[in-house]
Coordinates of C-alpha atoms in Angstrom, one line a residue:
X1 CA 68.7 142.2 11.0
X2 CA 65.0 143.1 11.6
X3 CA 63.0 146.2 9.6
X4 CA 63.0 147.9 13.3
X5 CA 66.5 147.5 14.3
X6 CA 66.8 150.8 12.5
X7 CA 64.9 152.7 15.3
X8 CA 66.1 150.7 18.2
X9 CA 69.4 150.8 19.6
X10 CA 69.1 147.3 21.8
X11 CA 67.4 144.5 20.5
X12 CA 67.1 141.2 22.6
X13 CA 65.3 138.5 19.8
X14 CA 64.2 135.3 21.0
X15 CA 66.4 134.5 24.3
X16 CA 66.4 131.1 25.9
X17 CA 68.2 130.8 28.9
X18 CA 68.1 127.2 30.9
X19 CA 69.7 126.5 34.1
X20 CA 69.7 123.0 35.6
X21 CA 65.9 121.6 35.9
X22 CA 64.4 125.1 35.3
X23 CA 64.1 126.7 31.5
X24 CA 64.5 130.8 33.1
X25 CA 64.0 132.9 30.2
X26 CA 61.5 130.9 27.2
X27 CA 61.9 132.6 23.9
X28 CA 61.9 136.3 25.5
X29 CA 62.3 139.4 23.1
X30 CA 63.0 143.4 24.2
X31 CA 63.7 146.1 22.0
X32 CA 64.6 149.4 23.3
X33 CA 65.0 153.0 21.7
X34 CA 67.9 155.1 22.0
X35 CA 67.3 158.1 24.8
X36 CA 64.2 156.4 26.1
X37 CA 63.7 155.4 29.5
X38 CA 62.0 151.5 28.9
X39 CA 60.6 149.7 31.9
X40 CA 61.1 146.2 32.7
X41 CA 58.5 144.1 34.9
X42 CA 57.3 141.4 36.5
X43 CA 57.5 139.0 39.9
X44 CA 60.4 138.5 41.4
X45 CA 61.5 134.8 39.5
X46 CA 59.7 136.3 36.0
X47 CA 63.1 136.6 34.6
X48 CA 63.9 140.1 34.9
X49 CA 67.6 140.2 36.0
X50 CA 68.5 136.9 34.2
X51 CA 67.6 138.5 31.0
X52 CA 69.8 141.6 31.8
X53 CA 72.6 139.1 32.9
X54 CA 72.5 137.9 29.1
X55 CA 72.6 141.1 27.8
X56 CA 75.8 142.0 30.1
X57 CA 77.6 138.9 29.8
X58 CA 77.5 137.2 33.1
X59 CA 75.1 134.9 31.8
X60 CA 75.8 133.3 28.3
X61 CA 72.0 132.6 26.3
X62 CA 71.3 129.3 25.0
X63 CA 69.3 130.7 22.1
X64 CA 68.9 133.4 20.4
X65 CA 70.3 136.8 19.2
X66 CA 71.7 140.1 20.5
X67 CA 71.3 143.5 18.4
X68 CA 73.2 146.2 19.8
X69 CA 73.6 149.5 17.9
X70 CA 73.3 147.8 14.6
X71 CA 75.4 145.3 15.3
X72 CA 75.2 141.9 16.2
X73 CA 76.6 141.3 19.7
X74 CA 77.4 138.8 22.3
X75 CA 79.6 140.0 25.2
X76 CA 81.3 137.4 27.0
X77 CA 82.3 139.0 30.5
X78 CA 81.1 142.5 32.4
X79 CA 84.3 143.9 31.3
X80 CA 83.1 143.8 27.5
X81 CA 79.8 144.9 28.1
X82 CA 81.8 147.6 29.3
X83 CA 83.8 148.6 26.8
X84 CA 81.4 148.4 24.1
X85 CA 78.5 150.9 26.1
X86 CA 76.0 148.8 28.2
X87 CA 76.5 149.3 31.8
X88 CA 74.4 148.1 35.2
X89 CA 73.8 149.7 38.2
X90 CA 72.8 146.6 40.1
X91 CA 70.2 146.7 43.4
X92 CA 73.3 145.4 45.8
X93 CA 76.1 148.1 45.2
X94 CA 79.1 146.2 44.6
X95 CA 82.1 148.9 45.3
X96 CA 85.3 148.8 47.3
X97 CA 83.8 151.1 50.3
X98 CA 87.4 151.4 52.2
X99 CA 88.7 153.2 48.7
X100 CA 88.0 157.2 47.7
X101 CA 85.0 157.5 45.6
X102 CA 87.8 158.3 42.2
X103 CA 89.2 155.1 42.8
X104 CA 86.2 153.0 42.3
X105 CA 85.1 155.5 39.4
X106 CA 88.3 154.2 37.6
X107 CA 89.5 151.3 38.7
X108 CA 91.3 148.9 36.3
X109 CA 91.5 151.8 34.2
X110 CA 93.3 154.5 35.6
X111 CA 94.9 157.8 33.9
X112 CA 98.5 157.4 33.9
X113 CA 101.5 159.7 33.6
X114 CA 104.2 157.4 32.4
X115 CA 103.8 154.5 34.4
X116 CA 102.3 156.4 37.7
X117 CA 98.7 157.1 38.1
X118 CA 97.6 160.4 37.2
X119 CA 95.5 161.6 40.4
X120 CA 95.0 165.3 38.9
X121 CA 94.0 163.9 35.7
X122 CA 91.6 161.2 37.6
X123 CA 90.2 163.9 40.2
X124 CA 89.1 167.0 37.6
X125 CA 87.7 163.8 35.4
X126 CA 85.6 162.5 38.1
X127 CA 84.6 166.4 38.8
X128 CA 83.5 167.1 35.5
X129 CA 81.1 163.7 35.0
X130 CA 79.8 164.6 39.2
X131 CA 79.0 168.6 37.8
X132 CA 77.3 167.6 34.4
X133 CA 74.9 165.4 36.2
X134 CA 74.7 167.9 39.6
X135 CA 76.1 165.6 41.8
X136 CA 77.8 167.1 45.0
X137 CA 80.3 164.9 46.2
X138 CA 83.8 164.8 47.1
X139 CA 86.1 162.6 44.8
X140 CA 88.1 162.0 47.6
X141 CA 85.8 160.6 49.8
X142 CA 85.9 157.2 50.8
X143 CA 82.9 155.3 49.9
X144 CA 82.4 153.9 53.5
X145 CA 81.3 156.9 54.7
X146 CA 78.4 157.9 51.6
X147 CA 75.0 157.4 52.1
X148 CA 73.2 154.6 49.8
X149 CA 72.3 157.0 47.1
X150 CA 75.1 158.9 47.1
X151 CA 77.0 155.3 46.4
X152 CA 74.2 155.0 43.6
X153 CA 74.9 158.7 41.9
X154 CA 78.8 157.3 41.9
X155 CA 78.0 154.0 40.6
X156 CA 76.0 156.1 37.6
X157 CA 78.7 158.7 37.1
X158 CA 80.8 155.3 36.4
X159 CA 78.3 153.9 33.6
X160 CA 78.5 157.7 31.8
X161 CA 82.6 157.4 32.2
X162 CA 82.3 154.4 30.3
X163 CA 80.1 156.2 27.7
X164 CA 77.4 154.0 27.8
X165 CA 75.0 154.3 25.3
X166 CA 72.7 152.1 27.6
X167 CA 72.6 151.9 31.4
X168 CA 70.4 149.5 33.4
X169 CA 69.1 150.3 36.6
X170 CA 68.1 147.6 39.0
X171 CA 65.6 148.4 41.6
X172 CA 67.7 151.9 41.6
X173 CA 65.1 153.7 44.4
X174 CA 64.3 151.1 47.2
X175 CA 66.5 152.7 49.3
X176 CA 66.1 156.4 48.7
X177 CA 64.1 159.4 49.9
X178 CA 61.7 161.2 48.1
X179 CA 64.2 164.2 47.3
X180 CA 66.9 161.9 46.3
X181 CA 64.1 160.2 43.7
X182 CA 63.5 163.1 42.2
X183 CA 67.1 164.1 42.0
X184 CA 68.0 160.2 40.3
X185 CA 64.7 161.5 37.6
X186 CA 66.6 164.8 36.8
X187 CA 70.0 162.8 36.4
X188 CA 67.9 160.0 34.0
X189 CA 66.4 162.9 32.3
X190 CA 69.5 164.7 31.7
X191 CA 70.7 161.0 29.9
X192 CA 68.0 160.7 28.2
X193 CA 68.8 164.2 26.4
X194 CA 72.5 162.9 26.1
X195 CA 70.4 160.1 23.7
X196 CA 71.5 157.2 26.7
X197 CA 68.6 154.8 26.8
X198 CA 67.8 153.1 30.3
X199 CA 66.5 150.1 31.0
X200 CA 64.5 151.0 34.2
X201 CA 63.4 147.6 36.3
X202 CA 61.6 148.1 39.4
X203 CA 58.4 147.1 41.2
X204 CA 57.0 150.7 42.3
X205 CA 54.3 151.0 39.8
X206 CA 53.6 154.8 40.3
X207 CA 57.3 155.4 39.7
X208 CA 56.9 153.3 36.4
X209 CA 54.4 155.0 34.8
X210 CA 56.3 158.7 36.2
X211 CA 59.3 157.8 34.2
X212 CA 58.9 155.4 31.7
X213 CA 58.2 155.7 27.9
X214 CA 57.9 151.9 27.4
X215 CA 57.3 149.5 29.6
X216 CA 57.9 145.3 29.0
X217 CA 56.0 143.0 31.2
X218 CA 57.8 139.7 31.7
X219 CA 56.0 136.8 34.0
X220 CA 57.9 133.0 34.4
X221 CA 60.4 133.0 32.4
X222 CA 58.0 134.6 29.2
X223 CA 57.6 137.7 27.6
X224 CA 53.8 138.8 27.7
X225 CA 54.1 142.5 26.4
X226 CA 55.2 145.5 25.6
X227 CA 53.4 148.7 25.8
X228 CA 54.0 152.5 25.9
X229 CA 53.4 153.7 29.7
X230 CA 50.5 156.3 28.7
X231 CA 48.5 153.5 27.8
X232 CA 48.8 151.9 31.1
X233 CA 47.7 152.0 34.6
X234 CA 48.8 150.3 38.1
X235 CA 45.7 147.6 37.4
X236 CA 46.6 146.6 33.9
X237 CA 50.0 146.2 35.2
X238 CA 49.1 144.2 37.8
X239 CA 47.2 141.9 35.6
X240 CA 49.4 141.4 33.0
X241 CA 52.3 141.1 35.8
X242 CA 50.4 138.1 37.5
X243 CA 48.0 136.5 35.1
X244 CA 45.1 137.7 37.3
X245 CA 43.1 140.8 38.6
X246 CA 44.5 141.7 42.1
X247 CA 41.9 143.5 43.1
X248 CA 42.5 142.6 46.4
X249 CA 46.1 143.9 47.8
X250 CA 45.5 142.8 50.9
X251 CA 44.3 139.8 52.4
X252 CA 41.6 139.5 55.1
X253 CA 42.4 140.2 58.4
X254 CA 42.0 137.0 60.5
X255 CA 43.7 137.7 63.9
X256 CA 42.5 138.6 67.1
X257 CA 44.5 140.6 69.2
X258 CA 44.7 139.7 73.1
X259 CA 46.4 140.1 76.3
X260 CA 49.8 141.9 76.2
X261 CA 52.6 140.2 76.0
X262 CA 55.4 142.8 75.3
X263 CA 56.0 146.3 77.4
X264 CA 58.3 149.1 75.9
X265 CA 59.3 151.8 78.4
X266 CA 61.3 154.8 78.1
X267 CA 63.8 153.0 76.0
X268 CA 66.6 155.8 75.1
X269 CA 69.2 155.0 72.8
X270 CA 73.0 155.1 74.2
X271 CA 74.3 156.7 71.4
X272 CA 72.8 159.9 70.4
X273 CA 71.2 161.4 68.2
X274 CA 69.2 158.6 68.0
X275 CA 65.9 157.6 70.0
X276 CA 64.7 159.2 73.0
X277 CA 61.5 157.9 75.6
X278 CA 60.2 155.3 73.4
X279 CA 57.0 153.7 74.5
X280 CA 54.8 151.3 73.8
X281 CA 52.7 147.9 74.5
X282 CA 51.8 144.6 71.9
X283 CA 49.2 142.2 72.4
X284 CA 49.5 138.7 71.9
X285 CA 48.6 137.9 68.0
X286 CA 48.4 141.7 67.0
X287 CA 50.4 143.2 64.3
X288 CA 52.0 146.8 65.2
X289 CA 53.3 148.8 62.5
X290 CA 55.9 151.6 62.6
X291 CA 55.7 154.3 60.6
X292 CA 57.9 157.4 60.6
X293 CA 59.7 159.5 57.5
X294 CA 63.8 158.5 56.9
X295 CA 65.6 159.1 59.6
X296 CA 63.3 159.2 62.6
X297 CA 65.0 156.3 63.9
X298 CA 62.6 153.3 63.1
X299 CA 64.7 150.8 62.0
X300 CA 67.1 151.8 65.7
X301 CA 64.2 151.6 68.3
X302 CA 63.6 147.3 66.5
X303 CA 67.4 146.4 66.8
X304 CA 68.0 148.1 70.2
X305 CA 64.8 145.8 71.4
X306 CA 66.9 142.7 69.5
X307 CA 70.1 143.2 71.1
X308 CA 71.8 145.0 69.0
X309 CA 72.2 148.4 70.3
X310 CA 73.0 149.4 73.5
X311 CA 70.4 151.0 75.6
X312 CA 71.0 153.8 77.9
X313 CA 67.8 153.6 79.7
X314 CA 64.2 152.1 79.6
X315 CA 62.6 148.6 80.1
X316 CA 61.5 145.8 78.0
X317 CA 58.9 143.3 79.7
X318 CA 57.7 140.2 78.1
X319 CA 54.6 138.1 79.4
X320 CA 55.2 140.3 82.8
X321 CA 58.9 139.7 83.2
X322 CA 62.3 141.9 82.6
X323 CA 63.8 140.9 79.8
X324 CA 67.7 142.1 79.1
X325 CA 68.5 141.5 75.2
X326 CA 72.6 142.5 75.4
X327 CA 72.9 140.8 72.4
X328 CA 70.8 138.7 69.6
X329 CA 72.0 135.7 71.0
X330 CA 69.9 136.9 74.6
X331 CA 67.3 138.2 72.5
X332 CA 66.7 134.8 70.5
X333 CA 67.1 133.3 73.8
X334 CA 64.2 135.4 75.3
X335 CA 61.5 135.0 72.5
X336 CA 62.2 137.6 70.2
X337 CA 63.9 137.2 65.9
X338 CA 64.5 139.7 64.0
X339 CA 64.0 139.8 59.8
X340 CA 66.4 142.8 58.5
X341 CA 65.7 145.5 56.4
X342 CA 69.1 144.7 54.1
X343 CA 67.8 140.9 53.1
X344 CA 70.8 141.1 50.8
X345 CA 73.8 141.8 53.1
X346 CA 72.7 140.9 56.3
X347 CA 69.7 138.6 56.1
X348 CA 71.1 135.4 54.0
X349 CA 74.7 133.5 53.2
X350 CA 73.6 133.6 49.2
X351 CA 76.3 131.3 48.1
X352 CA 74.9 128.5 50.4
X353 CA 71.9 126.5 50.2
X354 CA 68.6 127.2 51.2
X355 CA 69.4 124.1 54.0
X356 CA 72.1 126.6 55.9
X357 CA 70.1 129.5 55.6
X358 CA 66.9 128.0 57.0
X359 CA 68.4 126.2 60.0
X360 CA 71.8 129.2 61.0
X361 CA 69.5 131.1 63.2
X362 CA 68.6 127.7 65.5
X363 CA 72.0 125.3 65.0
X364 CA 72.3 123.9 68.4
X365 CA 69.0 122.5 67.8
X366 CA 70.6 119.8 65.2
X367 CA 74.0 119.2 67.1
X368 CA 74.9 115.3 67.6
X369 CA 77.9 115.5 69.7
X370 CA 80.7 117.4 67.0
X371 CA 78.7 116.2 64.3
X372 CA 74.6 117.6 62.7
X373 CA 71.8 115.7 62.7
X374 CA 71.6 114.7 58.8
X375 CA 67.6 113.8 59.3
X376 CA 66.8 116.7 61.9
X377 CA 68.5 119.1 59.5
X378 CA 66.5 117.6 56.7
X379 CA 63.1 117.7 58.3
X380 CA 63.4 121.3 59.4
X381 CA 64.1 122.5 56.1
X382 CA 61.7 121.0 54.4
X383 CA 59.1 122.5 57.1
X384 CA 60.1 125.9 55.9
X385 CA 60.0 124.6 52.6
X386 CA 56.5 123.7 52.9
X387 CA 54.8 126.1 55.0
X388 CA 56.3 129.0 53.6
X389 CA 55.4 128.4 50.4
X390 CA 59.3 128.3 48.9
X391 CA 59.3 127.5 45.1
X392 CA 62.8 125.8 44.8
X393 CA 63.7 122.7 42.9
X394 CA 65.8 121.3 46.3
X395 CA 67.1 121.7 49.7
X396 CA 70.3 122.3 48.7
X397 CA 69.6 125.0 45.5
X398 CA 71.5 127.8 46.8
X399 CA 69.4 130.8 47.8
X400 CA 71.0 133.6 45.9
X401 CA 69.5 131.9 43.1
X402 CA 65.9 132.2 44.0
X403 CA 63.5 135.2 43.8
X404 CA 63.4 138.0 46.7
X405 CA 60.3 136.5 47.6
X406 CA 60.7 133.2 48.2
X407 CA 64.1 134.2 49.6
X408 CA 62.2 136.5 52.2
X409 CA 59.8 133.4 52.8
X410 CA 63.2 131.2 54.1
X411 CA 64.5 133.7 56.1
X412 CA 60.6 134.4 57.9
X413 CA 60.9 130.4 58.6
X414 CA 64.4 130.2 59.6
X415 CA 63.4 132.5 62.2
X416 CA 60.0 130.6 63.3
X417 CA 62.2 127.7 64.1
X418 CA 63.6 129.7 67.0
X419 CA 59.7 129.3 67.9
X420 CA 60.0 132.9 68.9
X421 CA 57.3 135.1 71.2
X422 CA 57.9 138.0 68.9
X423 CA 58.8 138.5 65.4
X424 CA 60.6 141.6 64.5
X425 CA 60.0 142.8 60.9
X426 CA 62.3 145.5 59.2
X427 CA 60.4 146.5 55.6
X428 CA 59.7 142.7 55.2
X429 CA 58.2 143.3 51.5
X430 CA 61.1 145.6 50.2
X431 CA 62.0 145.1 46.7
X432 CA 59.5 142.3 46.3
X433 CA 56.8 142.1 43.3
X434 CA 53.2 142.6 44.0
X435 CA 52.3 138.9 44.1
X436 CA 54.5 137.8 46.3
X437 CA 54.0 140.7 48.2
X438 CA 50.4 139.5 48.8
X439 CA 51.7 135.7 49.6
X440 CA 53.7 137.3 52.7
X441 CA 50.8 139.7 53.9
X442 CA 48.9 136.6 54.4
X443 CA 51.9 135.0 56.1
X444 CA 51.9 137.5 58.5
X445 CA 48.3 137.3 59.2
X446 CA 48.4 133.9 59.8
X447 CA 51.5 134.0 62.2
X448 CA 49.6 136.6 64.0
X449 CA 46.6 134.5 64.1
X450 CA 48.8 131.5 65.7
X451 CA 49.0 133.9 68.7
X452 CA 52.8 135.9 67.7
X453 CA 53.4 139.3 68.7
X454 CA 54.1 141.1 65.4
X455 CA 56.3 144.4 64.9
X456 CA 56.4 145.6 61.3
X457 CA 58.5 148.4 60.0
X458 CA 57.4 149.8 56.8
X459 CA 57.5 152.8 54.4
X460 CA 54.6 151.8 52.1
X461 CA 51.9 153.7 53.8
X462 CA 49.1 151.7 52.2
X463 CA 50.9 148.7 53.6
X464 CA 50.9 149.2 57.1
X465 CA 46.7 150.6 56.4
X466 CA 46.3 147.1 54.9
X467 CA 48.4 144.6 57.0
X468 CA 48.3 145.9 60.7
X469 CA 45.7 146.6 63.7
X470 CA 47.9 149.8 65.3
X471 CA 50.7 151.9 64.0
X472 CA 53.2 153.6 66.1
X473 CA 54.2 156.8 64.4
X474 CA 58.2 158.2 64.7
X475 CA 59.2 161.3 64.0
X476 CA 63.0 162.5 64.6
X477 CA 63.3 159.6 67.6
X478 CA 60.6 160.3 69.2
X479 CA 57.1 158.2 69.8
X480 CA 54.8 160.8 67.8
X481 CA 51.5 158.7 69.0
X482 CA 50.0 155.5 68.1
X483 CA 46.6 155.2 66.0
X484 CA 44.3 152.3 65.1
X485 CA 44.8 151.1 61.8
X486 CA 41.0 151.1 61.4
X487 CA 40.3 154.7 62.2
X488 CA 43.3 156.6 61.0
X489 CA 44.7 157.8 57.7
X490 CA 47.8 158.6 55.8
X491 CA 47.0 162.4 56.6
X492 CA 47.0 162.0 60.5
X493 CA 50.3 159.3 59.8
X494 CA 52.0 162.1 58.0
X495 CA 50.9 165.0 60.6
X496 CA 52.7 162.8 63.3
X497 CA 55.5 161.6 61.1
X498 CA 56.3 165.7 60.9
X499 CA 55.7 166.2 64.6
X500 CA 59.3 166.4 65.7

């Protein structure tokens, strides 16, 4: 055992992890101090979550050692990891949403009274881990209806039912509000004084340095360093993260917006409250960005234009002509594809090979009588491959197994082999590193510089000022105004976003 194993309560020495043609984690060490919050970073692909898989069990190391609270340690399942304090609150919430919150808090481990489960017991249990962390939410409530942090705060409570000495948090904000941020900080904080380390990986730099008293910095597979967060800023982050100074965020702007091709008018959601006289035009090879605070009904306005909402009133014209998109099949039909904001569960098949998920979106391109055309199929994905950018050793690696970037990069191409008019984006960079970030801002630019109409949801402010030529502004379902990227700021955005 090391001289610092005394102060640390994890230590990860020398980890080697290969998988089939790719060495993932090379000789990568982490040591972590008990009640300290401890940042892990890099690109998507650095090695991040395959070095947290280790420590938890679902991945078993090929070298190296595991020092856990003095002891030497190698779990070999979840459910041992478990058991013996580490727990993860993975990115994509795995919990049984048609069950009460109580039952996925314990489940495999319920109370019992003789050989009956003891719901009393189990329901003032589950109320006194929600009150010492100040989370309001019924026990009996079934997931399904609990908003994506309020699915988190359970997902937490389980880790402290477990007693975990350590919890790791995957990407734990990407889908919260401000407010419910700063309520996951108290929560952390309140661990932290319980002497629970975290392990804290995500890619919002600000949010780093906020919260973290250590932060490791992994890139391909290596570890590159490990220093304390007040000796850090976003720059020398972003550096170490990609090898080089990013100075630039954003590419160049190379397209040149035209005639319009798309007219919005008075489109009012069927289902209220929702969105109400939404208007607006795109130009042929212009990038429009909408902006708008949580729930003004962003994300609604994009999927009712795909198909999938139903419309009460209002028009949608393309090139001059009425378009009606009752579904996404009539909207693929008509020009238009749509890139989700959950890239997760509803933007790829992750078992299934990159192959599938390039060519789903297009498959009676490829039919041969009953059969698919092998060479078609081939040649396809291989464009998307190429032209995208996709590091992956084949066509057939599955796609769960490559980084959020790259997968993002497959599901922009499968859609580009609809050869669509418009491309719909839904927070196309969300949970993606800062490189690759930067490798799909100049994807964009391009596409729009082929001559696509571009519509890009985001909630990164400096994003849309970097990446688009107008931003439409939502507030509480209605069109606040639209402003030229070139003249506006994130003042006037904000002013609009609050309009409503």
């Amino acid at each position: 055992m090391s001289e610092a194993s005394s102060t640390n309560l994890l230590e990860m020495l020398n980890i080697t992890k290969r998988f089939p043609g790719v060495i993932a984690l090379n000789n990568v060490s982490l040591k972590v101090k008990p009640g300290s919050v401890h940042a892990l970073m890099g690109e998507n692909g650095a090695g991040k979550s395959t070095l947290m898989k280790c420590l938890f069990g679902i991945y078993s190391m090929d070298e190296g050692k595991i020092l856990f609270d003095g002891k030497e340690v190698s779990f070999v399942n979840s459910k041992q990891a478990l058991e013996n304090g580490v727990s993860m609150v993975h990115q994509e919430l795995n919990q049984v949403r048609q069950q009460n919150v109580m039952d996925n808090l314990w489940l495999g481990r319920y109370p019992k009274k003789g050989i009956f489960i003891d719901e009393k017991k189990m329901y003032e249990d589950t109320k006194a881990i929600f009150k010492s962390l100040d989370i309001n939410i019924d026990p009996r409530s079934k997931v399904s209806t609990l908003s994506v942090s309020e699915m988190q705060m359970v997902e937490i409570a389980k880790a402290v039912s477990y007693g975990s000495k350590i919890i790791v948090m995957d990407e734990p904000t990407s889908s919260l509000t401000e407010n419910e941020v700063n309520h996951l900080f108290k929560i952390i904080k309140k661990l932290q004084s319980d002497n629970v380390a975290i392990i804290y990986i995500s890619h919002k730099m600000e949010e780093i340095l906020k919260i973290s008293d250590e932060v490791t910095i992994m890139r391909d597979g290596q570890y590159i360093a490990t220093k304390t967060a007040k000796e850090l800023t976003t720059d020398e982050i972003i550096k170490l993260m990609v090898g080089r100074d990013l100075s630039q965020r954003f590419p160049a702007k190379i397209n040149k917006p035209g005639d319009m091709i798309l007219k919005v008018s008075n489109l009012t959601a069927e289902t209220q409250p929702s969105f109400v006289d939404v208007n607006f035009e795109l130009r042929k090879g212009e990038i429009l960005g909408i902006a708008g605070l949580v729930g003004s009904k962003r994300t609604e306005v994009v999927e009712s234009i795909f198909g999938m909402r139903a419309l009460k009133s209002g028009a949608i014209e393309l090139h001059g002509k009425a378009v009606n998109n009752h579904s996404p099949q009539h909207a693929i039909k008509n020009g238009f594809a749509l890139v989700t904001e959950e890239r997760r569960s509803t933007g790829i098949f992750p078992e299934l090979s990159i192959s599938f998920n390039s060519i789903i979106s297009n498959m009676g391109q490829y039919r041969k009588g009953p059969f698919l055309s092998d060479s078609k199929v081939k040649e396809d994905t291989q464009w998307v491959i190429d032209s995208m950018k996709v590091k992956t050793p084949t066509q057939k690696t599955s796609i769960g197994s490559l980084s959020g970037g790259n997968q993002q990069k497959v599901i922009i191409g499968r859609w580009l082999l609809t050869k669509p008019d418009i491309l719909l984006l839904d927070e196309p960079t969300r949970g993606i590193d800062v490189g690759a970030k930067f490798e799909i801002y100049q994807l964009i630019n391009q596409l729009a510089a082929d001559g696509k109409g571009i519509i890009m949801i985001s909630s990164e402010m400096p994003e849309l000022l970097g990446v688009t030529d107008r931003i439409l502004v939502m507030s509480n379902g209605k069109a606040a105004g639209i402003v030229e990227t070139s003249s506006t700021s994130q003042e006037e955005i904000m002013r609009l976003a609050a309009l409503y």
